[in-house]
Amino acid sequence: MANEKKEWPLWEVFIRAKNGLSHRHAGSVHAPDADIALRHARDTYTRRMEGVSIWVIRSSDIAASDPADAGPIFEPAESKVYRHPTFYVVPDHIKHI
Amino acid sequence: MYTTEMSKNPTQLGPSAAEPPELIEAFEARVANDEFIEPKDWMPEAYRKTLIRQISQHAHSEIVGMLPEGNWITRAPSLRRKAVLLAKVQDEGGHGLYLYSAAETLGTSRDDMIDALHSGKAKYSTIFNYPTLNWADIGAIGWLVDGAAIMNQVPLQRTSYGPYARAMVRVCKEESFHQRQGFEIMMQMAAGTPEQKAMAQDAMDRWWWPALMMFGPPDENSPNTAQSVRWRIKRETNDELRQKFVDVTVPQAQAIGLTVPDPDLKWDEARGHYDYGAIDWDEFWAVVKGEGPVAKERMKARTEAWEKGAWVREAAMAHAAKQAARRQKEAANG
Amino acid sequence: MTANEALFDYALRLGDDALILSQRLGEWCGHAPAIETDLTLTNVALDLIGQAMLLLGYAGEVEGKGRDADKLAFHRDATKYRNCLLVEQPNGDFGRTIARQFIFSTYQRALYQELTRSSDRRLAEIAAKALKETIYHADLAAEWVIRLGDGTEESHERMKAGFEWYWRFVEELFTAEPADAALIGAGIAVDPAKLRAPFDAALAATFAEATLALPKYPRPITGGRKGRHSEHLGHLLAEMQFLPRAYPDAVW
């Protein structure tokens, strides 16, 4: 427990590789606060021009779905094939649809 | 930089009685199917423990591995070499960081891992307990040590644990320049003045055998290999990787006119591989136990850096707490 | 001193500052308070070594005697080095290293800002590239000064002690050499006296946040720009230059 207080908290790092793309999870760093976390993320994950924008968020602030509930959460979508365009049959001679 | 199984008597791996057989079965099936396991997924305790040990050993190796090369940063013989070496050693630090982060997803803390390293409980790659004595050692480390590491790490990009595999993808991408810069130094020195050539051969003589040892004990003496291969924590055996390394490295040495310090080395036409001489496993186990030539210096450097940094880490936390309190007060005063 | 010699000397000073500080920061590699901090310090060292390569390379061209950046870095004795005394000081603890970085980068930021407008195209180009790096270094150092100054009691004392080591070397940064007058007049070099106000302002702002008292400057110690260095530089160079000096015929 003592460790938890002393250790710099963990931050998740998200990098936008270039404008037009979303930020993507790159990894994590330890840092005492958000400003230093951004600097640590920059020094750790963009040494090779990997990014144009960085987000950091305290790892403990992320709410995540539970893999044990993956069935009830994600499987109901599997039966809703009508959400996909290929579900609908359009004759070949109809164009631009 | 690299790791392999280094505990001679590891904790007994296998299903624990408390773990539901249907969960174990489903887990084994997923892994056998080459699916990735992610942090919050159910996993057997033995798998978790093995991974924490392996990934943290790997991370420790990267961090301790900064020291032998760091030993030459202030003495690099040109500005370009200095910049390259700084960037390379920095990368090793980055790799250690990626790996500690991957291990942390398994529920351990970086501080605990670092404590285990400093107390001698955790191991790191034996190679870093050898000294760097001349500039060609920087070449030899890049070429041979990183070369051996890459052999081991490339298959780990497909390891079953997602965060570890992703860390390895990043590591391998960055590692690709390390081996080349090392070979470039060796090539330059082997073709240089007589003194330079002598340094290059001296480095080759000292680093060859420790590099072969990096792949870990022979398969018949590597108790967890079968389990680890089945769990996709390891993708090829120690001896398979070692042979691969010898086969690609010997022609490289020949091409730049360096002699591999092994009188028994010869091409075996029938096997399609090089045969190599006996490895001194007594030395290997002694170095694993912490009896390497500069093991004490390496640990001293790490613990000193950590202890001397304590006030900095504490100060930054104290400042963050003060700032948070100020913000809270401001918000309350609205 | 001819105009060319003056320009050579000026470029040398800029390059030597960057080189010697990068050499000092390189000593931290593998020994910093946290892995992340290790990467940070190394990034600063890498930026500075890049600046040194450009500036010393240019100095060599200006001199026109066939000396390249490596020749200037590895085959010059301490008395020929033109860096300020500040950058050659030993690292000390992290607090002292940060104090040095704050003073130097804050000064260098102001300097490069001006130098981007130099009438010497090459100096202006190098300054423009280096300025971006230096802004980052100065901000980074300021953030650490604030955290250590306004952290724990111990860190406050260490930060204070770190700066105490350096106050005597500050004046040198803002002092022009006699040969500079012509360069300044021609718009090539920056008049260092102009940099004092932005430096003082940045220092005051950071120190206020860091809860540190403003300095009472002691009698200045100078000499680096003329090749009269502290005892530390000789040792630093002995280490740095060892290989090229011991094996002058070798190419690395």
Coordinates of C-alpha atoms in Angstrom, one line a residue, chain A:
Chain A
M1 CA 0.0 0.0 0.0
A2 CA 2.9 2.3 0.9
N3 CA 4.1 1.9 -2.7
E4 CA 0.9 3.2 -4.2
K5 CA 1.4 6.5 -2.5
K6 CA 5.0 6.9 -3.4
E7 CA 5.0 5.7 -7.0
W8 CA 4.1 8.2 -9.7
P9 CA 0.7 7.2 -11.0
L10 CA 0.3 5.5 -14.3
W11 CA -1.1 7.4 -17.4
E12 CA -2.3 5.9 -20.6
V13 CA -0.9 7.5 -23.7
F14 CA -2.8 8.1 -26.9
I15 CA -1.1 9.4 -30.0
R16 CA -2.5 10.9 -33.2
A17 CA 0.0 9.8 -35.9
K18 CA -1.2 12.6 -38.3
N19 CA -4.1 14.9 -38.7
G20 CA -7.1 13.1 -40.1
L21 CA -6.5 10.0 -37.9
S22 CA -7.8 9.3 -34.5
H23 CA -5.7 9.1 -31.4
R24 CA -4.6 5.6 -30.8
H25 CA -3.4 3.9 -27.6
A26 CA 0.4 3.8 -27.6
G27 CA 1.2 2.6 -24.1
S28 CA 1.7 4.1 -20.7
V29 CA 4.1 6.1 -18.6
H30 CA 4.5 7.1 -15.0
A31 CA 4.3 10.7 -14.1
P32 CA 3.5 12.9 -11.1
D33 CA 1.0 15.1 -12.9
A34 CA -0.6 15.7 -16.3
D35 CA 1.9 18.2 -17.6
I36 CA 4.9 15.9 -16.9
A37 CA 2.9 13.0 -18.2
L38 CA 2.6 14.7 -21.5
R39 CA 6.4 15.3 -21.6
H40 CA 7.1 11.7 -20.6
A41 CA 4.7 10.5 -23.3
R42 CA 6.5 12.7 -25.8
D43 CA 9.9 11.5 -24.8
T44 CA 8.8 7.8 -24.7
Y45 CA 6.4 7.4 -27.6
T46 CA 7.3 10.1 -30.2
R47 CA 11.0 9.8 -30.5
R48 CA 10.7 8.8 -34.1
M49 CA 8.1 11.3 -35.4
E50 CA 5.3 9.0 -34.4
G51 CA 2.8 11.8 -33.6
V52 CA 1.3 15.2 -34.0
S53 CA -0.8 15.2 -30.9
I54 CA -0.8 13.4 -27.5
W55 CA -3.5 12.7 -25.0
V56 CA -2.8 11.3 -21.6
I57 CA -5.3 10.1 -19.1
R58 CA -4.8 8.7 -15.6
S59 CA -5.1 4.9 -16.0
S60 CA -7.3 4.7 -12.9
D61 CA -9.8 7.1 -14.5
I62 CA -10.6 4.7 -17.3
A63 CA -13.9 2.7 -17.0
A64 CA -13.7 -0.6 -18.9
S65 CA -16.2 -3.2 -19.8
D66 CA -15.7 -6.6 -18.1
P67 CA -14.6 -9.4 -20.5
A68 CA -16.7 -11.8 -18.4
D69 CA -19.8 -9.8 -19.6
A70 CA -18.6 -9.9 -23.2
G71 CA -21.5 -12.2 -24.1
P72 CA -24.4 -10.0 -23.0
I73 CA -22.6 -6.9 -24.1
F74 CA -21.4 -7.8 -27.6
E75 CA -23.2 -10.8 -28.8
P76 CA -26.7 -9.3 -29.2
A77 CA -25.2 -7.2 -32.1
E78 CA -24.4 -10.4 -34.0
S79 CA -28.0 -11.1 -34.8
K80 CA -28.7 -7.7 -36.2
V81 CA -27.4 -8.3 -39.7
Y82 CA -29.9 -5.9 -41.1
R83 CA -27.6 -3.1 -40.0
H84 CA -25.2 -4.0 -42.7
P85 CA -25.7 -3.0 -46.4
T86 CA -25.0 -6.5 -47.7
F87 CA -28.2 -7.6 -46.0
Y88 CA -30.3 -6.0 -48.8
V89 CA -30.5 -7.4 -52.3
V90 CA -30.5 -4.9 -55.0
P91 CA -30.6 -6.0 -58.7
D92 CA -27.3 -5.6 -60.6
H93 CA -28.7 -3.1 -63.1
I94 CA -29.5 -0.6 -60.4
K95 CA -26.5 1.7 -60.0
H96 CA -25.2 4.2 -57.5
I97 CA -26.8 2.6 -54.4

